[in-house]
mmCIF file of C-alpha atoms in Angstrom:
data_model
loop_
_atom_site.group_PDB
_atom_site.id
_atom_site.type_symbol
_atom_site.label_atom_id
_atom_site.label_comp_id
_atom_site.label_asym_id
_atom_site.label_seq_id
_atom_site.Cartn_x
_atom_site.Cartn_y
_atom_site.Cartn_z
ATOM 1 C CA MET Y 1 0.000 0.000 0.000
ATOM 2 C CA LEU Y 2 1.229 3.490 -0.862
ATOM 3 C CA THR Y 3 0.399 6.977 0.346
ATOM 4 C CA GLN Y 4 -0.675 9.708 -2.093
ATOM 5 C CA GLU Y 5 2.990 10.751 -2.226
ATOM 6 C CA GLY Y 6 3.975 7.207 -3.287
ATOM 7 C CA ARG Y 7 5.534 6.190 0.048
ATOM 8 C CA PRO Y 8 4.686 2.795 1.570
ATOM 9 C CA THR Y 9 2.221 2.905 4.449
ATOM 10 C CA ILE Y 10 2.498 0.864 7.630
ATOM 11 C CA PRO Y 11 -0.346 -1.676 7.658
ATOM 12 C CA THR Y 12 -2.670 -1.572 10.637
ATOM 13 C CA ILE Y 13 -4.814 -4.152 12.399
ATOM 14 C CA LYS Y 14 -7.773 -2.703 10.479
ATOM 15 C CA ASP Y 15 -5.990 -3.408 7.174
ATOM 16 C CA VAL Y 16 -5.353 -7.005 8.272
ATOM 17 C CA ALA Y 17 -9.023 -7.461 9.183
ATOM 18 C CA SER Y 18 -10.105 -6.125 5.787
ATOM 19 C CA GLU Y 19 -7.595 -8.291 3.909
ATOM 20 C CA ALA Y 20 -8.655 -11.439 5.799
ATOM 21 C CA GLN Y 21 -12.343 -10.490 5.652
ATOM 22 C CA VAL Y 22 -12.771 -10.871 9.406
ATOM 23 C CA SER Y 23 -13.518 -8.510 12.262
ATOM 24 C CA ILE Y 24 -10.870 -6.467 14.046
ATOM 25 C CA ALA Y 25 -11.743 -8.393 17.219
ATOM 26 C CA THR Y 26 -10.842 -11.670 15.478
ATOM 27 C CA VAL Y 27 -7.442 -10.288 14.424
ATOM 28 C CA SER Y 28 -6.877 -9.101 17.989
ATOM 29 C CA ARG Y 29 -7.681 -12.558 19.370
ATOM 30 C CA VAL Y 30 -5.208 -14.159 16.959
ATOM 31 C CA LEU Y 31 -2.485 -11.690 17.985
ATOM 32 C CA ASN Y 32 -3.115 -12.381 21.660
ATOM 33 C CA GLY Y 33 -3.025 -16.149 21.257
ATOM 34 C CA ASN Y 34 -6.680 -16.579 22.168
ATOM 35 C CA ARG Y 35 -7.700 -20.198 21.640
ATOM 36 C CA ARG Y 36 -11.296 -19.264 20.825
ATOM 37 C CA VAL Y 37 -10.402 -18.771 17.168
ATOM 38 C CA SER Y 38 -11.026 -21.518 14.634
ATOM 39 C CA PRO Y 39 -8.018 -22.904 12.766
ATOM 40 C CA ASP Y 40 -9.470 -21.624 9.484
ATOM 41 C CA LEU Y 41 -9.827 -18.050 10.729
ATOM 42 C CA ARG Y 42 -6.398 -18.142 12.331
ATOM 43 C CA THR Y 43 -4.844 -19.281 9.041
ATOM 44 C CA ARG Y 44 -6.645 -16.521 7.119
ATOM 45 C CA VAL Y 45 -5.471 -13.826 9.539
ATOM 46 C CA LEU Y 46 -1.864 -15.024 9.556
ATOM 47 C CA ALA Y 47 -1.826 -15.219 5.757
ATOM 48 C CA ALA Y 48 -3.198 -11.658 5.534
ATOM 49 C CA MET Y 49 -0.537 -10.427 7.942
ATOM 50 C CA ASP Y 50 2.133 -12.089 5.816
ATOM 51 C CA ARG Y 51 0.812 -10.566 2.574
ATOM 52 C CA LEU Y 52 0.651 -7.085 4.057
ATOM 53 C CA GLY Y 53 3.922 -7.341 5.964
ATOM 54 C CA TYR Y 54 2.106 -6.501 9.190
ATOM 55 C CA GLN Y 55 4.300 -6.419 12.313
ATOM 56 C CA PRO Y 56 2.440 -6.407 15.655
ATOM 57 C CA ASN Y 57 3.610 -4.022 18.357
ATOM 58 C CA ALA Y 58 5.442 -6.364 20.745
ATOM 59 C CA ILE Y 59 5.321 -3.997 23.697
ATOM 60 C CA ALA Y 60 1.626 -3.265 23.233
ATOM 61 C CA GLN Y 61 0.968 -6.999 23.043
ATOM 62 C CA GLY Y 62 3.111 -7.481 26.120
ATOM 63 C CA LEU Y 63 1.027 -5.013 28.079
ATOM 64 C CA ARG Y 64 -2.106 -6.979 27.223
ATOM 65 C CA ARG Y 65 -0.613 -10.427 27.826
ATOM 66 C CA ASN Y 66 1.965 -9.405 30.446
ATOM 67 C CA ALA Y 67 4.716 -10.745 28.154
ATOM 68 C CA THR Y 68 6.918 -9.233 25.418
ATOM 69 C CA ARG Y 69 8.836 -12.398 24.380
ATOM 70 C CA SER Y 70 12.025 -10.390 24.937
ATOM 71 C CA VAL Y 71 14.972 -11.161 27.224
ATOM 72 C CA GLY Y 72 17.690 -8.773 28.322
ATOM 73 C CA VAL Y 73 21.232 -10.148 27.989
ATOM 74 C CA LEU Y 74 23.917 -8.330 29.982
ATOM 75 C CA ILE Y 75 27.390 -9.372 28.823
ATOM 76 C CA PRO Y 76 30.791 -7.848 29.657
ATOM 77 C CA ARG Y 77 33.271 -6.956 26.892
ATOM 78 C CA ILE Y 78 31.357 -8.246 23.878
ATOM 79 C CA HIS Y 79 34.455 -7.712 21.715
ATOM 80 C CA GLU Y 80 36.346 -10.538 23.435
ATOM 81 C CA PRO Y 81 36.136 -13.997 21.799
ATOM 82 C CA PHE Y 82 34.796 -15.809 24.877
ATOM 83 C CA PHE Y 83 31.936 -13.361 25.413
ATOM 84 C CA SER Y 84 31.043 -13.003 21.738
ATOM 85 C CA THR Y 85 30.676 -16.787 21.466
ATOM 86 C CA LEU Y 86 28.628 -16.854 24.662
ATOM 87 C CA ALA Y 87 26.355 -14.062 23.412
ATOM 88 C CA PHE Y 88 25.879 -15.888 20.099
ATOM 89 C CA ALA Y 89 24.860 -19.079 21.924
ATOM 90 C CA ILE Y 90 22.362 -17.216 24.111
ATOM 91 C CA GLU Y 91 20.809 -15.273 21.228
ATOM 92 C CA ARG Y 92 20.524 -18.333 19.009
ATOM 93 C CA THR Y 93 18.951 -20.459 21.733
ATOM 94 C CA LEU Y 94 16.500 -17.697 22.653
ATOM 95 C CA PHE Y 95 15.509 -17.209 19.007
ATOM 96 C CA ALA Y 96 14.870 -20.923 18.565
ATOM 97 C CA SER Y 97 12.486 -20.679 21.536
ATOM 98 C CA ASP Y 98 10.633 -17.712 19.990
ATOM 99 C CA TYR Y 99 12.242 -15.131 22.276
ATOM 100 C CA ARG Y 100 14.297 -12.133 21.205
ATOM 101 C CA GLY Y 101 17.444 -11.103 23.022
ATOM 102 C CA LEU Y 102 18.329 -7.478 23.763
ATOM 103 C CA LEU Y 103 22.136 -7.581 23.966
ATOM 104 C CA CYS Y 104 23.914 -5.121 26.266
ATOM 105 C CA SER Y 105 27.726 -4.869 26.570
ATOM 106 C CA THR Y 106 28.425 -3.549 30.080
ATOM 107 C CA GLU Y 107 32.261 -3.442 30.002
ATOM 108 C CA GLU Y 108 32.106 -4.575 33.672
ATOM 109 C CA GLN Y 109 31.157 -1.014 34.679
ATOM 110 C CA PRO Y 110 28.425 -0.902 37.349
ATOM 111 C CA GLY Y 111 27.244 2.492 36.107
ATOM 112 C CA LYS Y 112 26.852 1.230 32.560
ATOM 113 C CA GLU Y 113 25.135 -1.886 33.903
ATOM 114 C CA ARG Y 114 22.715 0.341 35.803
ATOM 115 C CA ALA Y 115 21.861 2.302 32.646
ATOM 116 C CA TYR Y 116 21.186 -0.919 30.749
ATOM 117 C CA VAL Y 117 19.093 -2.341 33.590
ATOM 118 C CA ASP Y 118 17.032 0.877 33.511
ATOM 119 C CA MET Y 119 16.487 0.406 29.777
ATOM 120 C CA LEU Y 120 15.538 -3.268 30.093
ATOM 121 C CA LEU Y 121 13.033 -2.553 32.853
ATOM 122 C CA THR Y 122 11.523 0.239 30.744
ATOM 123 C CA GLN Y 123 11.280 -2.152 27.784
ATOM 124 C CA GLN Y 124 9.414 -4.561 30.084
ATOM 125 C CA VAL Y 125 11.533 -7.565 29.187
ATOM 126 C CA ASP Y 126 10.203 -10.909 30.388
ATOM 127 C CA ALA Y 127 13.512 -11.935 31.975
ATOM 128 C CA ILE Y 128 17.233 -11.174 32.133
ATOM 129 C CA ILE Y 129 20.376 -13.268 31.603
ATOM 130 C CA TYR Y 130 23.088 -11.498 33.553
ATOM 131 C CA PHE Y 131 26.885 -11.918 33.519
ATOM 132 C CA PRO Y 132 27.609 -9.289 36.177
ATOM 133 C CA SER Y 133 30.722 -7.454 37.271
ATOM 134 C CA ILE Y 134 32.353 -9.040 40.298
ATOM 135 C CA THR Y 135 32.118 -5.807 42.283
ATOM 136 C CA GLY Y 136 29.435 -3.139 42.201
ATOM 137 C CA SER Y 137 26.664 -5.207 40.613
ATOM 138 C CA GLN Y 138 24.671 -6.020 43.747
ATOM 139 C CA PRO Y 139 22.496 -2.856 43.593
ATOM 140 C CA ASN Y 140 21.670 -3.570 39.949
ATOM 141 C CA LEU Y 141 20.749 -7.168 40.729
ATOM 142 C CA GLN Y 142 18.675 -5.974 43.690
ATOM 143 C CA ARG Y 143 16.549 -3.772 41.409
ATOM 144 C CA ILE Y 144 15.885 -6.700 39.074
ATOM 145 C CA VAL Y 145 14.885 -8.953 41.978
ATOM 146 C CA GLU Y 146 12.657 -6.280 43.523
ATOM 147 C CA ARG Y 147 10.781 -5.943 40.228
ATOM 148 C CA GLU Y 148 10.274 -9.733 40.295
ATOM 149 C CA ILE Y 149 11.930 -10.149 36.901
ATOM 150 C CA PRO Y 150 13.225 -13.727 36.421
ATOM 151 C CA VAL Y 151 17.017 -13.633 36.234
ATOM 152 C CA VAL Y 152 19.810 -16.132 35.646
ATOM 153 C CA LEU Y 153 23.380 -15.269 36.640
ATOM 154 C CA ILE Y 154 26.296 -16.675 34.650
ATOM 155 C CA GLU Y 155 29.559 -17.723 36.336
ATOM 156 C CA ARG Y 156 29.123 -15.464 39.358
ATOM 157 C CA SER Y 157 27.207 -15.523 42.630
ATOM 158 C CA PHE Y 158 26.387 -12.925 45.249
ATOM 159 C CA ALA Y 159 25.627 -13.633 48.902
ATOM 160 C CA GLY Y 160 22.066 -12.831 49.871
ATOM 161 C CA PHE Y 161 20.558 -13.372 46.408
ATOM 162 C CA ASP Y 162 18.599 -16.586 45.938
ATOM 163 C CA VAL Y 163 18.481 -16.599 42.127
ATOM 164 C CA SER Y 164 19.182 -19.134 39.393
ATOM 165 C CA ARG Y 165 22.790 -19.538 38.288
ATOM 166 C CA VAL Y 166 24.934 -21.253 35.675
ATOM 167 C CA LEU Y 167 28.387 -21.807 37.143
ATOM 168 C CA ILE Y 168 31.683 -23.186 35.843
ATOM 169 C CA SER Y 169 34.162 -25.391 37.726
ATOM 170 C CA ASN Y 170 36.788 -22.623 37.654
ATOM 171 C CA PHE Y 171 38.732 -23.951 40.643
ATOM 172 C CA GLN Y 172 39.084 -27.410 39.104
ATOM 173 C CA GLY Y 173 40.021 -25.916 35.748
ATOM 174 C CA GLY Y 174 42.820 -23.849 37.256
ATOM 175 C CA TYR Y 175 43.989 -26.855 39.244
ATOM 176 C CA ASP Y 176 44.039 -29.151 36.192
ATOM 177 C CA GLY Y 177 45.959 -26.665 34.038
ATOM 178 C CA ALA Y 178 48.658 -26.225 36.678
ATOM 179 C CA GLN Y 179 48.842 -29.991 37.317
ATOM 180 C CA HIS Y 180 49.437 -30.544 33.594
ATOM 181 C CA LEU Y 181 52.537 -28.337 33.676
ATOM 182 C CA ILE Y 182 53.742 -29.870 36.940
ATOM 183 C CA GLY Y 183 53.313 -33.349 35.456
ATOM 184 C CA LEU Y 184 55.547 -32.317 32.543
ATOM 185 C CA GLY Y 185 58.325 -31.510 35.013
ATOM 186 C CA HIS Y 186 58.038 -27.732 35.036
ATOM 187 C CA THR Y 187 59.023 -26.086 38.310
ATOM 188 C CA HIS Y 188 59.719 -22.555 37.066
ATOM 189 C CA ILE Y 189 56.127 -21.568 36.229
ATOM 190 C CA SER Y 190 54.659 -18.099 35.757
ATOM 191 C CA VAL Y 191 50.945 -17.318 35.910
ATOM 192 C CA ILE Y 192 49.300 -14.355 34.172
ATOM 193 C CA CYS Y 193 45.874 -13.317 35.431
ATOM 194 C CA ALA Y 194 43.658 -10.398 34.456
ATOM 195 C CA ASN Y 195 42.497 -8.141 37.264
ATOM 196 C CA LEU Y 196 40.324 -9.959 39.777
ATOM 197 C CA GLU Y 197 37.528 -7.447 39.184
ATOM 198 C CA SER Y 198 36.819 -9.322 35.952
ATOM 199 C CA MET Y 199 38.201 -12.852 36.430
ATOM 200 C CA PRO Y 200 36.785 -15.405 38.896
ATOM 201 C CA VAL Y 201 39.157 -15.682 41.840
ATOM 202 C CA GLU Y 202 38.390 -19.436 42.037
ATOM 203 C CA ARG Y 203 40.360 -19.948 38.824
ATOM 204 C CA LEU Y 204 43.501 -18.501 40.353
ATOM 205 C CA SER Y 205 42.838 -20.335 43.635
ATOM 206 C CA GLY Y 206 42.842 -23.674 41.796
ATOM 207 C CA VAL Y 207 46.222 -22.861 40.233
ATOM 208 C CA GLN Y 208 47.670 -21.842 43.578
ATOM 209 C CA GLN Y 209 46.389 -25.017 45.247
ATOM 210 C CA ALA Y 210 48.122 -27.253 42.701
ATOM 211 C CA LEU Y 211 51.371 -25.279 42.959
ATOM 212 C CA SER Y 212 51.229 -25.339 46.756
ATOM 213 C CA GLU Y 213 50.782 -29.118 46.806
ATOM 214 C CA ALA Y 214 53.838 -29.451 44.536
ATOM 215 C CA ARG Y 215 55.775 -26.965 46.699
ATOM 216 C CA ILE Y 216 56.387 -24.723 43.729
ATOM 217 C CA ASP Y 217 56.730 -20.997 44.378
ATOM 218 C CA ALA Y 218 55.362 -19.623 41.101
ATOM 219 C CA ASP Y 219 55.506 -16.056 39.827
ATOM 220 C CA VAL Y 220 51.855 -14.946 39.753
ATOM 221 C CA ARG Y 221 51.244 -11.732 37.845
ATOM 222 C CA ILE Y 222 47.807 -10.147 38.367
ATOM 223 C CA MET Y 223 47.463 -7.480 35.690
ATOM 224 C CA ASN Y 224 45.410 -4.353 36.299
ATOM 225 C CA ARG Y 225 43.546 -4.788 33.018
ATOM 226 C CA GLY Y 226 41.214 -7.110 31.158
ATOM 227 C CA SER Y 227 41.786 -10.444 29.442
ATOM 228 C CA ASP Y 228 43.175 -9.280 26.101
ATOM 229 C CA PHE Y 229 46.090 -10.018 23.778
ATOM 230 C CA GLU Y 230 48.119 -7.006 24.946
ATOM 231 C CA THR Y 231 47.869 -8.119 28.575
ATOM 232 C CA GLY Y 232 49.568 -11.410 27.742
ATOM 233 C CA TYR Y 233 52.096 -9.870 25.377
ATOM 234 C CA GLU Y 234 53.297 -7.192 27.777
ATOM 235 C CA ALA Y 235 53.460 -9.473 30.820
ATOM 236 C CA ALA Y 236 55.233 -12.286 28.968
ATOM 237 C CA LEU Y 237 57.697 -9.908 27.299
ATOM 238 C CA GLU Y 238 58.902 -8.795 30.733
ATOM 239 C CA MET Y 239 58.914 -12.320 32.241
ATOM 240 C CA LEU Y 240 60.795 -13.915 29.345
ATOM 241 C CA GLN Y 241 63.628 -11.372 29.366
ATOM 242 C CA ARG Y 242 64.651 -12.113 32.944
ATOM 243 C CA PRO Y 243 67.949 -13.972 33.524
ATOM 244 C CA ALA Y 244 65.984 -16.853 35.076
ATOM 245 C CA ARG Y 245 63.017 -16.922 32.726
ATOM 246 C CA PRO Y 246 60.103 -19.333 33.250
ATOM 247 C CA THR Y 247 59.929 -22.604 31.361
ATOM 248 C CA ALA Y 248 56.112 -22.496 31.381
ATOM 249 C CA ILE Y 249 53.394 -19.840 31.489
ATOM 250 C CA PHE Y 250 49.791 -20.494 32.479
ATOM 251 C CA ALA Y 251 47.648 -17.670 31.090
ATOM 252 C CA LEU Y 252 44.224 -17.699 32.739
ATOM 253 C CA ALA Y 253 42.432 -16.727 29.516
ATOM 254 C CA ASP Y 254 43.123 -17.804 25.940
ATOM 255 C CA SER Y 255 43.282 -14.191 24.760
ATOM 256 C CA ILE Y 256 46.134 -13.631 27.216
ATOM 257 C CA ALA Y 257 47.812 -16.862 26.063
ATOM 258 C CA VAL Y 258 47.787 -15.718 22.431
ATOM 259 C CA GLY Y 259 49.662 -12.606 23.558
ATOM 260 C CA VAL Y 260 52.186 -14.858 25.324
ATOM 261 C CA LEU Y 261 52.753 -16.824 22.100
ATOM 262 C CA HIS Y 262 53.378 -13.570 20.252
ATOM 263 C CA ALA Y 263 55.890 -12.396 22.868
ATOM 264 C CA ALA Y 264 57.741 -15.723 22.652
ATOM 265 C CA ALA Y 265 57.939 -15.446 18.860
ATOM 266 C CA TYR Y 266 59.211 -11.871 19.135
ATOM 267 C CA LEU Y 267 62.027 -13.084 21.422
ATOM 268 C CA ASP Y 268 62.837 -16.036 19.111
ATOM 269 C CA LEU Y 269 61.767 -18.574 21.732
ATOM 270 C CA ARG Y 270 60.331 -21.822 20.453
ATOM 271 C CA VAL Y 271 57.031 -23.104 21.827
ATOM 272 C CA PRO Y 272 57.006 -25.735 23.306
ATOM 273 C CA ASP Y 273 60.781 -26.454 23.109
ATOM 274 C CA ASP Y 274 61.825 -23.333 25.034
ATOM 275 C CA LEU Y 275 58.498 -22.434 26.647
ATOM 276 C CA SER Y 276 55.269 -24.302 27.365
ATOM 277 C CA VAL Y 277 52.048 -22.259 27.296
ATOM 278 C CA VAL Y 278 48.598 -23.126 28.688
ATOM 279 C CA GLY Y 279 45.465 -21.032 28.239
ATOM 280 C CA PHE Y 280 41.940 -21.110 29.641
ATOM 281 C CA ASP Y 281 38.582 -20.962 27.774
ATOM 282 C CA ASN Y 282 39.153 -22.858 24.488
ATOM 283 C CA ILE Y 283 38.013 -20.062 22.211
ATOM 284 C CA SER Y 284 37.871 -21.088 18.539
ATOM 285 C CA LEU Y 285 41.201 -19.370 17.831
ATOM 286 C CA ALA Y 286 43.009 -21.672 20.294
ATOM 287 C CA ALA Y 287 43.040 -24.603 17.861
ATOM 288 C CA TYR Y 288 44.371 -22.478 14.970
ATOM 289 C CA VAL Y 289 47.262 -20.498 16.442
ATOM 290 C CA LEU Y 290 50.762 -21.900 15.874
ATOM 291 C CA PRO Y 291 51.392 -24.063 17.697
ATOM 292 C CA PRO Y 292 47.819 -25.032 18.615
ATOM 293 C CA LEU Y 293 47.178 -24.006 22.207
ATOM 294 C CA THR Y 294 46.834 -26.368 25.152
ATOM 295 C CA THR Y 295 43.969 -24.945 27.184
ATOM 296 C CA VAL Y 296 41.407 -25.565 29.889
ATOM 297 C CA ALA Y 297 38.166 -25.666 27.918
ATOM 298 C CA GLN Y 298 35.011 -24.044 29.153
ATOM 299 C CA PRO Y 299 31.897 -25.348 27.340
ATOM 300 C CA ILE Y 300 31.149 -21.831 26.097
ATOM 301 C CA TYR Y 301 28.198 -22.655 23.854
ATOM 302 C CA ALA Y 302 26.724 -25.014 26.449
ATOM 303 C CA ILE Y 303 26.896 -22.238 29.052
ATOM 304 C CA GLY Y 304 24.669 -20.046 26.890
ATOM 305 C CA GLU Y 305 22.274 -22.908 26.153
ATOM 306 C CA ALA Y 306 22.046 -23.837 29.844
ATOM 307 C CA ALA Y 307 21.318 -20.237 30.859
ATOM 308 C CA VAL Y 308 18.418 -20.076 28.402
ATOM 309 C CA ARG Y 309 17.039 -23.489 29.443
ATOM 310 C CA VAL Y 310 17.086 -22.504 33.120
ATOM 311 C CA LEU Y 311 15.404 -19.205 32.281
ATOM 312 C CA LEU Y 312 12.657 -20.811 30.194
ATOM 313 C CA ARG Y 313 11.876 -23.267 33.001
ATOM 314 C CA GLN Y 314 11.632 -20.323 35.351
ATOM 315 C CA LEU Y 315 9.262 -18.476 33.006
ATOM 316 C CA GLN Y 316 7.077 -21.557 32.605
ATOM 317 C CA ASN Y 317 6.945 -22.190 36.363
ATOM 318 C CA PRO Y 318 7.426 -18.898 38.258
ATOM 319 C CA ASP Y 319 6.886 -20.573 41.634
ATOM 320 C CA ALA Y 320 9.745 -23.053 41.171
ATOM 321 C CA ALA Y 321 12.798 -22.725 43.406
ATOM 322 C CA PRO Y 322 15.916 -21.088 41.893
ATOM 323 C CA GLU Y 323 18.134 -23.544 40.037
ATOM 324 C CA THR Y 324 21.926 -23.876 39.975
ATOM 325 C CA VAL Y 325 23.678 -25.659 37.097
ATOM 326 C CA THR Y 326 27.438 -26.291 37.284
ATOM 327 C CA LEU Y 327 29.289 -27.186 34.090
ATOM 328 C CA ASN Y 328 32.715 -28.812 34.111
ATOM 329 C CA THR Y 329 35.907 -27.666 32.454
ATOM 330 C CA GLU Y 330 38.168 -30.031 30.523
ATOM 331 C CA LEU Y 331 41.896 -29.935 29.855
ATOM 332 C CA VAL Y 332 42.565 -30.003 26.092
ATOM 333 C CA VAL Y 333 46.194 -30.889 25.366
ATOM 334 C CA ARG Y 334 47.599 -29.596 22.082
ATOM 335 C CA GLN Y 335 51.073 -28.725 20.823
ATOM 336 C CA SER Y 336 51.958 -25.722 23.006
ATOM 337 C CA THR Y 337 53.137 -27.822 25.966
ATOM 338 C CA ALA Y 338 55.932 -30.380 26.291
ATOM 339 C CA PRO Y 339 58.163 -31.917 29.002
ATOM 340 C CA CYS Y 340 60.577 -29.448 30.587
ATOM 341 C CA ARG Y 341 64.086 -29.584 29.185
#
């Protein structure tokens, strides 16, 4: 349909009723999922909507049905490989369940989180999947809980909040990665960790437990920055130019480990002959760097799927108790580690 000026018009519910040769009330009942509509009429209305390109107002429908079929997704640092894969898994799983995700990249800043929470509450989302900052997120989570919006936390927990969670065995993952290097005979091990405002402290605790049991006094470098390539490159460049350089580096994120590999190449050190490197996450890049990276794999896609499944169960049964799902890590040995020479 065109206006007098030749511009396309936006079809209305009245246009759909006319096209389907039914009443406006019948179209409204179809839009609202009312079961008191015959299959024949429902088919006619849906076909008319398709022909006209009619798009119902989701928020207006939500006000009538108390549902918008939308879910807020709060993710830190969407530009990083781990989080982009996680966001993709969540969005795809939501879409397959006829929900639409509103993706928000918070950069682990409580103020930015607060602004996005304000927006999601205004948009009247049905629920929220929330990967919060480690510090400063409690007030934002409190507002969600007070509004009785179903929420699922990913990888993090806060005392005093009885909400659903999808957790990862970070302690065991850190422990297994360190044990792998110890088992290869490495005793001069360095550990590179992003700031503990953004990385689960349990991951580092698992590493320290394994090193303590082996009576190894490792060099643990906690960087005051995020888990990115530059973090690993800069830390490793300094570590590897010491007179007594490490024979192995455990980077507690794959992005950091890739930076370590680059620093080793810059210094003409061979991996794994001169230096063994272990990462954490198993991002897709880990299998394609040279040499392929040994890493502690998080089931990234499964984390996103689990968060959506828990959320959908919560939406279907609002009175059910909060649910906690813990997914295991797995050591994936590739060509970046070898016995200490």
